[in-house]
Coordinates of C-alpha atoms and ligand atoms in Angstrom, one line a residue:
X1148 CA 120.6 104.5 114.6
X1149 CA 117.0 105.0 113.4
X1150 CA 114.6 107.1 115.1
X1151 CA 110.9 106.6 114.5
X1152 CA 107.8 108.8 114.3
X1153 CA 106.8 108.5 118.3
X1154 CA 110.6 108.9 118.8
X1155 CA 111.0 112.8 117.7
X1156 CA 106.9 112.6 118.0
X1157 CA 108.0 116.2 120.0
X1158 CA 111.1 118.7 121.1
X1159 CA 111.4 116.5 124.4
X1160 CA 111.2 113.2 122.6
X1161 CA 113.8 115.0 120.3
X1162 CA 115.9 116.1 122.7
X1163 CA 116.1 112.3 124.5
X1164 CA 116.9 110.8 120.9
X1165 CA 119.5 113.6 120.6
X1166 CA 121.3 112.8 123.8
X1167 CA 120.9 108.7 123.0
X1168 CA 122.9 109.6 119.8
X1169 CA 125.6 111.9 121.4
X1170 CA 126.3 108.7 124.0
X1171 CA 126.8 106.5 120.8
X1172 CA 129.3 108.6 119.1
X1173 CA 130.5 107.8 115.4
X1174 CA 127.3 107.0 114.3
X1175 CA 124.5 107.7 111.2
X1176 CA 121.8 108.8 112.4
X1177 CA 118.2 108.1 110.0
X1178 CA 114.9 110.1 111.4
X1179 CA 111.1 109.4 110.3
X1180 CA 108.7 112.4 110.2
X1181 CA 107.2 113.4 113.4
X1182 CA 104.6 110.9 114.3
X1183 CA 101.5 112.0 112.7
X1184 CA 103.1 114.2 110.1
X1185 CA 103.3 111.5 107.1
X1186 CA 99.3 110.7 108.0
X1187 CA 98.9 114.8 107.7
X1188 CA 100.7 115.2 104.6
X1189 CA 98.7 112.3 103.0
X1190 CA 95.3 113.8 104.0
X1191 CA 96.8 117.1 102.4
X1192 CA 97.4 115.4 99.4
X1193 CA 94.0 113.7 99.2
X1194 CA 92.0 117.1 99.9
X1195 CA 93.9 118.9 97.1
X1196 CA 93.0 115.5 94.9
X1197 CA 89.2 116.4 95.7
X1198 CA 89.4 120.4 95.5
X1199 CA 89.1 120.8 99.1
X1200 CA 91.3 123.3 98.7
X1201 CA 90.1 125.3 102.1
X1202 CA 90.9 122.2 103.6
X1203 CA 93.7 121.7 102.6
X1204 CA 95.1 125.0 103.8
X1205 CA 93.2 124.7 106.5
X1206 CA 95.6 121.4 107.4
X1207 CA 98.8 123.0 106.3
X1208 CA 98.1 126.5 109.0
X1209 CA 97.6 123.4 111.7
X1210 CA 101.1 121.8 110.4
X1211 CA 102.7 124.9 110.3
X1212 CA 101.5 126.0 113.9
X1213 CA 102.4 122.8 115.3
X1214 CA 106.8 123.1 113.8
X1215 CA 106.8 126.6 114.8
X1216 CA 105.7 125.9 118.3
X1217 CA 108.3 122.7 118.3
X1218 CA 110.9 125.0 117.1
X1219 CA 110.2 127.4 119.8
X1220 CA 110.5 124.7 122.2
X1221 CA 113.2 122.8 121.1
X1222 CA 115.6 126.1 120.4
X1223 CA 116.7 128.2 123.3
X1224 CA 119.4 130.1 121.0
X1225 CA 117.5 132.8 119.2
X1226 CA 119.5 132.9 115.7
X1227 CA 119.4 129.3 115.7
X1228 CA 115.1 129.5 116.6
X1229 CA 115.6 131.9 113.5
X1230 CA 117.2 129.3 110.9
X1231 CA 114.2 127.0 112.1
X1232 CA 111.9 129.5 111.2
X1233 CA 113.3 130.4 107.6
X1234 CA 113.4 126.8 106.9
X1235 CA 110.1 126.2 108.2
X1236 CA 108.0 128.9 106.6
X1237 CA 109.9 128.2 103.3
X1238 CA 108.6 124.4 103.2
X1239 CA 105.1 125.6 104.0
X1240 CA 105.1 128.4 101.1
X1241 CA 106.2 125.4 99.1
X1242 CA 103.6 123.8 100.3
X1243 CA 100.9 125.8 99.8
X1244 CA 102.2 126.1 96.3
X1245 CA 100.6 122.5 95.9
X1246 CA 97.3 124.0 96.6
X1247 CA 95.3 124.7 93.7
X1248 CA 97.5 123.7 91.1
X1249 CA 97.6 120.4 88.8
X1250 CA 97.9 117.6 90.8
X1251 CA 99.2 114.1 90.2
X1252 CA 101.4 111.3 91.9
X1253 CA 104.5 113.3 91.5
X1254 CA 102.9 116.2 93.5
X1255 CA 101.7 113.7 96.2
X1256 CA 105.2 112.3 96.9
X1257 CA 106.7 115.6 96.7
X1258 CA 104.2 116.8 99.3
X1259 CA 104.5 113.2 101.7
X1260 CA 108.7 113.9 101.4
X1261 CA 108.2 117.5 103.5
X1262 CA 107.8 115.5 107.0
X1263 CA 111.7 113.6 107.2
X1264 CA 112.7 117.0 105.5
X1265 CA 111.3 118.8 108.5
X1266 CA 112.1 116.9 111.2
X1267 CA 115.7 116.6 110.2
X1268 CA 116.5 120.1 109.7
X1269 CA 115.5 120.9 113.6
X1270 CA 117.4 117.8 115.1
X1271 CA 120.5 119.3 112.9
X1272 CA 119.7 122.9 114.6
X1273 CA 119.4 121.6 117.9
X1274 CA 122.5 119.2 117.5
X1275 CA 124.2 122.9 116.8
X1276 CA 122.8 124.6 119.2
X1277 CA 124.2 121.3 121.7
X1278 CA 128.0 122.1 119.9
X1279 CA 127.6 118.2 118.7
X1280 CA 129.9 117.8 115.9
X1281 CA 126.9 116.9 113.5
X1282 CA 126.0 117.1 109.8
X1283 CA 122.9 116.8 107.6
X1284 CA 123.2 114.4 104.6
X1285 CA 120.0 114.6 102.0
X1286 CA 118.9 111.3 101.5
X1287 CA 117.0 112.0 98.1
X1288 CA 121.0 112.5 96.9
X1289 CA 121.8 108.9 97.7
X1290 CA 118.8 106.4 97.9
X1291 CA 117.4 105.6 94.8
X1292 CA 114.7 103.1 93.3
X1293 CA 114.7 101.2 90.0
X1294 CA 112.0 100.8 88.0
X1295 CA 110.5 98.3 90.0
X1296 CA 110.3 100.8 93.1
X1297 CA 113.5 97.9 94.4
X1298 CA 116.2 100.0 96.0
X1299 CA 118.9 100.1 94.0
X1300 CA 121.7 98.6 96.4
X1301 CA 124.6 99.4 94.4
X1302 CA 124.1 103.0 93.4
X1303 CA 122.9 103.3 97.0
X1304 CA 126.5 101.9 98.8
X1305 CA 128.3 104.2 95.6
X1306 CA 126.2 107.7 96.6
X1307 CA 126.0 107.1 100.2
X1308 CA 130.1 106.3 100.9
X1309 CA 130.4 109.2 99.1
X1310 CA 128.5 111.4 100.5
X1311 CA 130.7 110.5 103.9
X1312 CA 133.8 110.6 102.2
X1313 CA 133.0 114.2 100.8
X1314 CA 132.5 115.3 104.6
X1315 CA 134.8 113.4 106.7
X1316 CA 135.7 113.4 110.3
X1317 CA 132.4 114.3 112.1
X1318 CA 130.9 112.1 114.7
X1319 CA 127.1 112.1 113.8
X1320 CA 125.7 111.7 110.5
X1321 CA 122.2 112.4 110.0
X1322 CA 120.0 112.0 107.6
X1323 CA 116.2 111.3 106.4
X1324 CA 114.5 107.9 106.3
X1325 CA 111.4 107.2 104.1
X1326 CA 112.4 109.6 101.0
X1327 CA 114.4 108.6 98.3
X1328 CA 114.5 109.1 93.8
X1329 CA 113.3 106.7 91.5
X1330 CA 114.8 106.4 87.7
X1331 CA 113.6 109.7 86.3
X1332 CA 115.4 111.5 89.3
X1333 CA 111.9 112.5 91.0
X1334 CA 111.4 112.4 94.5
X1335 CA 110.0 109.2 95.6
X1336 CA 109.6 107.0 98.6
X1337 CA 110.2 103.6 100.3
X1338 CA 106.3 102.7 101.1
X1339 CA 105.1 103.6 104.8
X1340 CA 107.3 102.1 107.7
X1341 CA 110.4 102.6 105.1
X1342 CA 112.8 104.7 107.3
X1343 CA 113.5 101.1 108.8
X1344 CA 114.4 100.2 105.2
X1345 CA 116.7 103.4 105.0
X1346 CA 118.5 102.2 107.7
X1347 CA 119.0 98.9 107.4
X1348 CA 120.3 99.7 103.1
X1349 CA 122.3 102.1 104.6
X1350 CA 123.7 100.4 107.5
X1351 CA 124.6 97.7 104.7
X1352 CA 126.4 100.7 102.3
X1353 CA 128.4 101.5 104.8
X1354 CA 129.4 98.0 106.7
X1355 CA 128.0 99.3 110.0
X1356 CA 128.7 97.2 113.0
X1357 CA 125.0 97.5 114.2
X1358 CA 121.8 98.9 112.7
X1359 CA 119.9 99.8 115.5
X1360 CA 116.0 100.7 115.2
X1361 CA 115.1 102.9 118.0
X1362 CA 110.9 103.2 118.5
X1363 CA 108.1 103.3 121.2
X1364 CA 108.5 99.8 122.4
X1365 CA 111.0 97.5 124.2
X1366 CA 111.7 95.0 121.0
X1367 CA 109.6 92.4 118.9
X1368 CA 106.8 91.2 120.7
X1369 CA 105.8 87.5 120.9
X1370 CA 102.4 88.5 119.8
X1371 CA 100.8 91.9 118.5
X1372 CA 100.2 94.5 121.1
X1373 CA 97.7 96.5 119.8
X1374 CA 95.6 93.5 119.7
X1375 CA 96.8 91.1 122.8
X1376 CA 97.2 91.4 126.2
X1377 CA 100.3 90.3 128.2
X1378 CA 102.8 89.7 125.0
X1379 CA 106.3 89.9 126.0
X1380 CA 109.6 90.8 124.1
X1381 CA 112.0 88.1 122.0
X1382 CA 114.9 88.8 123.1
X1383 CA 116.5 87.3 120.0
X1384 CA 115.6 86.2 116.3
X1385 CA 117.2 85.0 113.5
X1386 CA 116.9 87.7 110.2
X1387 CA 114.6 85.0 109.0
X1388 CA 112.2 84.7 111.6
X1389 CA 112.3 88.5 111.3
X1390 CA 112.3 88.9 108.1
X1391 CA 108.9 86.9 108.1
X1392 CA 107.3 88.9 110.8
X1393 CA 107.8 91.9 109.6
X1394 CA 106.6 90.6 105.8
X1395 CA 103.4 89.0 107.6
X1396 CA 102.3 92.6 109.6
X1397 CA 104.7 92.9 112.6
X1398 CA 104.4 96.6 112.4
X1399 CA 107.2 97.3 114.4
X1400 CA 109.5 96.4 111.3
X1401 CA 109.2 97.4 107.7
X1402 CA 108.2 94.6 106.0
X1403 CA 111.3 94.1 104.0
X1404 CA 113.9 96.1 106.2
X1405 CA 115.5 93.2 107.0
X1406 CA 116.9 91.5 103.9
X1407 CA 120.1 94.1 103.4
X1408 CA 121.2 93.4 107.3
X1409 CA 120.9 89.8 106.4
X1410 CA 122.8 89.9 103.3
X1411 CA 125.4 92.1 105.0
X1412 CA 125.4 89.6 108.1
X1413 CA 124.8 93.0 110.4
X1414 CA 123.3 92.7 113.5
X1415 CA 120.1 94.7 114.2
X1416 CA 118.6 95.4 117.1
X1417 CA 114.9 96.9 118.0
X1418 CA 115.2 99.2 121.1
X1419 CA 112.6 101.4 123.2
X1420 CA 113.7 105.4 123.3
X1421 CA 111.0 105.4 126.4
X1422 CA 113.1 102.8 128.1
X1423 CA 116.7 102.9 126.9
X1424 CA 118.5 100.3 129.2
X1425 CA 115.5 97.6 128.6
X1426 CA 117.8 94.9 125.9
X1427 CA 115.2 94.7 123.2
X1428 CA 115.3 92.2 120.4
X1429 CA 119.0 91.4 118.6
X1430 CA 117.8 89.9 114.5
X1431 CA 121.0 88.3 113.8
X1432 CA 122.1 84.4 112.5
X1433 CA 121.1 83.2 115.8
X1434 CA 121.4 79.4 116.3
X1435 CA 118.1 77.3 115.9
X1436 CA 116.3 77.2 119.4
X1437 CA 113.5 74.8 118.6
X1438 CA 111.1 77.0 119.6
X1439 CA 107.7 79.0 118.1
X1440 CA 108.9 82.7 118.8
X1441 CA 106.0 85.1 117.5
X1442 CA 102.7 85.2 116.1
X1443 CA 101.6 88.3 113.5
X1444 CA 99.0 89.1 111.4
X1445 CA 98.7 90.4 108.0
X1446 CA 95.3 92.4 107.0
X1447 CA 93.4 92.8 103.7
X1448 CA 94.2 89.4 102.0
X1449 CA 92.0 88.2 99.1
X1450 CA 91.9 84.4 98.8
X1451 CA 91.4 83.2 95.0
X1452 CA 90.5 79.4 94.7
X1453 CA 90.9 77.6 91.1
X1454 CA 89.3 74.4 90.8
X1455 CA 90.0 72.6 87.4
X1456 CA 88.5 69.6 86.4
X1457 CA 91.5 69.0 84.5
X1458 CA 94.4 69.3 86.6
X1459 CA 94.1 65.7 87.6
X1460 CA 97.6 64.5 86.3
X1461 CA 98.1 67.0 84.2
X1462 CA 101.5 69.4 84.2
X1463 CA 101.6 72.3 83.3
X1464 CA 98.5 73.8 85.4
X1465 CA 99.9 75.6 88.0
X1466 CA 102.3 77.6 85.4
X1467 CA 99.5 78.8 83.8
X1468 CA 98.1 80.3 86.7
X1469 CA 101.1 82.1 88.0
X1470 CA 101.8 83.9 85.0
X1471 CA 98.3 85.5 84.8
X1472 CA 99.4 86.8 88.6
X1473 CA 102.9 87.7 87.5
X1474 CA 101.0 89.3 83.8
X1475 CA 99.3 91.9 86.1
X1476 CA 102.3 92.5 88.5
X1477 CA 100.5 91.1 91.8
X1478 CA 102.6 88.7 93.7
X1479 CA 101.1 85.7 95.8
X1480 CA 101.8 85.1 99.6
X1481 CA 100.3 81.8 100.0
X1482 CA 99.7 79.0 97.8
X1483 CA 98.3 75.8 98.9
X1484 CA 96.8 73.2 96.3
X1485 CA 94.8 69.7 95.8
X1486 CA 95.0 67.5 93.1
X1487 CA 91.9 69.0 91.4
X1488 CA 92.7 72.7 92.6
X1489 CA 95.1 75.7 93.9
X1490 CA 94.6 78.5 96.4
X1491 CA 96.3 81.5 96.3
X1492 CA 96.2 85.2 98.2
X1493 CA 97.1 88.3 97.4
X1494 CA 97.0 91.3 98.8
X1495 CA 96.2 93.8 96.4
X1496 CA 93.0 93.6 94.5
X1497 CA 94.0 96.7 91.5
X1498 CA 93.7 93.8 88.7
X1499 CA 91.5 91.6 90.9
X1500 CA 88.7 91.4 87.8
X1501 CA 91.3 91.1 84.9
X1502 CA 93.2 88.2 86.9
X1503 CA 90.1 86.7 87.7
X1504 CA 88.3 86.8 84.0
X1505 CA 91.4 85.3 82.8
X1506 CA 91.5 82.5 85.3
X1507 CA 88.0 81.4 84.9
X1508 CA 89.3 80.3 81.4
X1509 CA 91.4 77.5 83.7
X1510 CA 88.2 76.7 85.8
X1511 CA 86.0 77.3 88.4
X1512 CA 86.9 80.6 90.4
X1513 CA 85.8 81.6 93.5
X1514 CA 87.0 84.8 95.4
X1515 CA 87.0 85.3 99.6
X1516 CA 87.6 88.7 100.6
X1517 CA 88.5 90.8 103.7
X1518 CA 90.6 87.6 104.6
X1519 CA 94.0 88.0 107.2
X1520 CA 96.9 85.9 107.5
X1521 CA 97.9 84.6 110.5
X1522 CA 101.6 83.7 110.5
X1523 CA 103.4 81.7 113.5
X1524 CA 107.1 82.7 113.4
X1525 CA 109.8 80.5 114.9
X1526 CA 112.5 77.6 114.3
X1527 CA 109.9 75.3 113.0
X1528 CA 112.0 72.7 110.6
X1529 CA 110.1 69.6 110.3
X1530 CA 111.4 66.9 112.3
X1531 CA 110.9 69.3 114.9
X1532 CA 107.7 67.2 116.6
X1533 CA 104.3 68.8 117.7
X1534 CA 104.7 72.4 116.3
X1535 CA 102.0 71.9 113.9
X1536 CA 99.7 70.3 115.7
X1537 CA 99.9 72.8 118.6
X1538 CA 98.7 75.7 115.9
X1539 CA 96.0 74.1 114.7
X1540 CA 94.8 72.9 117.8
X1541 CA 94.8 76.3 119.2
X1542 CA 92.6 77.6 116.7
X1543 CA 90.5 74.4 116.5
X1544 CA 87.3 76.6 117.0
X1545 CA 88.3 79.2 114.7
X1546 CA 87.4 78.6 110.9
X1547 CA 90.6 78.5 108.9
X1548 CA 90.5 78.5 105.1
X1549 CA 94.0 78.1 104.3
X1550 CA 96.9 76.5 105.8
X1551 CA 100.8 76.7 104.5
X1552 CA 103.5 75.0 106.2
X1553 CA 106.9 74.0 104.9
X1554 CA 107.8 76.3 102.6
X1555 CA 110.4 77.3 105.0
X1556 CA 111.7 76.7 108.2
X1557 CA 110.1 79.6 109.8
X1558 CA 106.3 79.9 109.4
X1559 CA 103.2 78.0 109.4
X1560 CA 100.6 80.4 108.1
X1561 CA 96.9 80.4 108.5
X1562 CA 94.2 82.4 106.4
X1563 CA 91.4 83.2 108.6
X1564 CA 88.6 85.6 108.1
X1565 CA 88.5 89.3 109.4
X1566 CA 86.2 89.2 112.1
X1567 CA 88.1 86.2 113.4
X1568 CA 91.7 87.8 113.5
X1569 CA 91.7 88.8 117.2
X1570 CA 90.3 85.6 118.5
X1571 CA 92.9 83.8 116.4
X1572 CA 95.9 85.7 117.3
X1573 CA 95.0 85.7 121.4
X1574 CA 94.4 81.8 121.3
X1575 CA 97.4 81.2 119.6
X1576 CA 98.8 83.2 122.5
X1577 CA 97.4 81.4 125.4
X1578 CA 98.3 77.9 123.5
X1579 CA 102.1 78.8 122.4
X1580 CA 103.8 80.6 125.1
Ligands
LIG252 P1 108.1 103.8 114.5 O1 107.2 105.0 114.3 O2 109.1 103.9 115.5 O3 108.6 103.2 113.2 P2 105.9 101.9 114.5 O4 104.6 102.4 115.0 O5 106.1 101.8 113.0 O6 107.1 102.7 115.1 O7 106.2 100.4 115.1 C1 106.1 100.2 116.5 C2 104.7 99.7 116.8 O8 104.6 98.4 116.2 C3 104.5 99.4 118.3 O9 104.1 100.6 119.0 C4 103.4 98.3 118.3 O10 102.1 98.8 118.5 C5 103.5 97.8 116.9 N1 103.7 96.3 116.8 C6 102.9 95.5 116.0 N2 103.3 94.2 116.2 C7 104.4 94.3 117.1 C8 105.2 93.3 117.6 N3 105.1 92.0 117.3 N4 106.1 93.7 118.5 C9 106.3 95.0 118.8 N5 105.5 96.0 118.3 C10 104.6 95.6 117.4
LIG253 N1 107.2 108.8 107.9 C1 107.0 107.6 107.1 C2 105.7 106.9 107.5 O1 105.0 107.4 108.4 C3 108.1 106.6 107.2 C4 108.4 106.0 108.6 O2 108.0 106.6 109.6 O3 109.1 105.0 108.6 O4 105.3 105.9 106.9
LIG254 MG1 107.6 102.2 111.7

């Protein structure tokens, strides 16, 4: 069972979490920072980057307030309200050891690791304080990155079964989300959203029967709520149709959290703490349905257009562009070409000039930015009729610069500007479901 931000966002939130696990039984249990907290530990981070150093005090005292007074709430049992303060004023001495002294990306994800630390050691004092038979597992001894920043799946299932098997027989096992080592043992994390990818790597260490991803809403939406009106839950999807929603900006998933379910063949299932009875969304190898499921939308995409004069028959073209991506480690997410030409996006512009110098040397460049992809999810194999030509017409007054279809069975994608993003997803709404 994970529990997300808005899900121990405070000692009542914690408290309903705490009681959802005790009704579970047998179960490891993977917690996020309080909502807000990662955001808060980041803006620490940047202020001591600038030598804001009030400032950055200034936003640790406000941290610090804000765990005392959730301690205080969530503790009734004075020696146990006592541990929580120990623990808590040592991570903000540690903290404000960061202040004022060299300052690098180590420092940073040292700093951003405090939050799942936090929130982890007051569930495990107020699972105490409930006589749960509970114990705290520290995730940074048993997720681990390559060099690549891949979780390493094999040391992972090694570290983590062992980690159980040195404590056996309890019923809850809990442990942080997010946080994790890379290679030269350092304290590093899994990208923001990762607790989801914590649990699902974990779920497939240990051969759970369920992963179960417990957050603020009732299951994957058909469309994206913060941006439409009137979407509704899926009730189910298969890991690919998942796995491409949450990869294309469904923000209720991590955007690779569920490839290890899907190699392990585990279910998982997205469920609201606010409404625990509602069925949510089960991501398992559900049977094709011949329907369009979800629509999502992924921000900040560049578009990078090559147009050769000499690609006309040739072979050989389309190699040569790829490696100058793959030379400067940014991967593609769409592709379409034309006899004389290929598109591509990305979506991170760090070697954006270097890729693009060395391109020009293939032919004519041009560069769209501020570009967002638009991706309809659902079981869309081809000589299922009409699909195609229900997308595009939705969006037939909406400017598209790129379209990508049949590179799997799952997705059409769209590339359409910023500004036109909300349009686009709420007419796809209106015209799909
Ligand atoms: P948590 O903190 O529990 O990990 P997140 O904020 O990361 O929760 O994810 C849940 C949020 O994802 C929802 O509150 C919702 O606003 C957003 N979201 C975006 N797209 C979707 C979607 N298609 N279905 C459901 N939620 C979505
Ligand atoms: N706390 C981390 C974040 O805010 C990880 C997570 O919540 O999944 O990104
Ligand atoms: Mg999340």
């Amino acid at each position: 069972m994970k529990f997300g931000g808005t899900s121990v966002g405070s000692a009542q939130r914690m408290k309903n979490m705490v009681a959802l696990v005790a009704a579970e039984g047998n179960v490891l249990v993977v917690l996020s920072a309080m909502s807000g907290t990662t955001n808060s530990l980041i803006s620490i981070s940047q202020s001591i980057k600038d030598a804001e150093f009030g400032n950055a005090r200034k936003q640790i005292d406000d941290l610090e307030t804000k765990y005392k007074d959730t301690a205080a709430q969530l503790l009734s049992d004075a020696s146990l309200l006592g541990k929580a303060d120990a623990y808590i004023n040592k991570v903000f001495t540690d903290l404000r050891s960061y202040v004022d002294r060299p300052f690098s990306f180590k420092e940073e994800k040292e700093i951003v690791a405090f939050g799942e630390k936090l929130s982890t050691n007051l569930v495990i004092l107020y699972m105490e304080q409930l006589g749960l038979d509970a114990v705290l597992l520290d995730a940074t001894e048993f997720v681990r990155i390559d060099r690549n920043g891949e979780p390493d799946q094999k040391f992972i299932k090694e570290k983590a079964t062992a980690a159980l098997e040195a404590n056996p027989g309890h019923t809850i096992y809990l442990t942080q989300g997010f946080i994790c080592r890379n290679m030269d043992g350092d304290i590093d994390n899994l990208q923001r959203g990762g607790s989801d990818y914590t649990a699902s790597l974990l779920g497939a260490a240990i051969n759970a029967d369920e992963i179960q991803i417990w957050t603020d809403i009732d299951g994957m939406h058909n469309n994206d709520p913060r941006f439409v009106d009137g979407t509704s839950p899926v009730s189910e999807l298969h890991f690919e149709e998942a796995a491409e929603l949450a990869y294309f900006g469904a923000k209720i998933l991590h955007p690779t959290c569920v490839l290890p379910a899907k190699h392990a063949n585990i279910p998982v299932r997205l469920l609201n703490t606010m409404e625990p009875e509602a069925p949510g969304t089960t991501i398992f190898n559900a049977e094709p349905t011949h329907t369009i499921k979800a629509v999502a939308a992924k921000d900040n995409i560049t578009a990078i257009k090559i147009k050769s004069s000499h690609m006309l028959l040739a072979y050989g073209f389309l190699r040569k562009v790829f490696e100058i991506f793959e030379k400067y480690h940014t991967p593609i997410d769409m592709i379409t070409t034309s006899e004389v030409g290929v598109s591509v996006t990305i979506d991170n512009e760090r070697c954006l000039d270097d890729i693009v110098k060395e391109l020009s040397e293939l032919g004519d460049v041009t560069v769209d930015h501020d570009m967002v992809i638009v991706c309809v999810v659902g079981d869309l194999e081809w000589r299922n009729r009409g699909f195609e030509a229900a997308v595009v017409n939705a969006l037939k007054d909406v400017p598209v610069r790129m379209i990508s279809y049949g590179g799997s069975n799952y997705n059409i994608s769209l590339l359409v500007r910023k500004e036109d993003k909300i349009n686009a997803l709420k007419l796809l709404s209106e015209n799909l479901f």
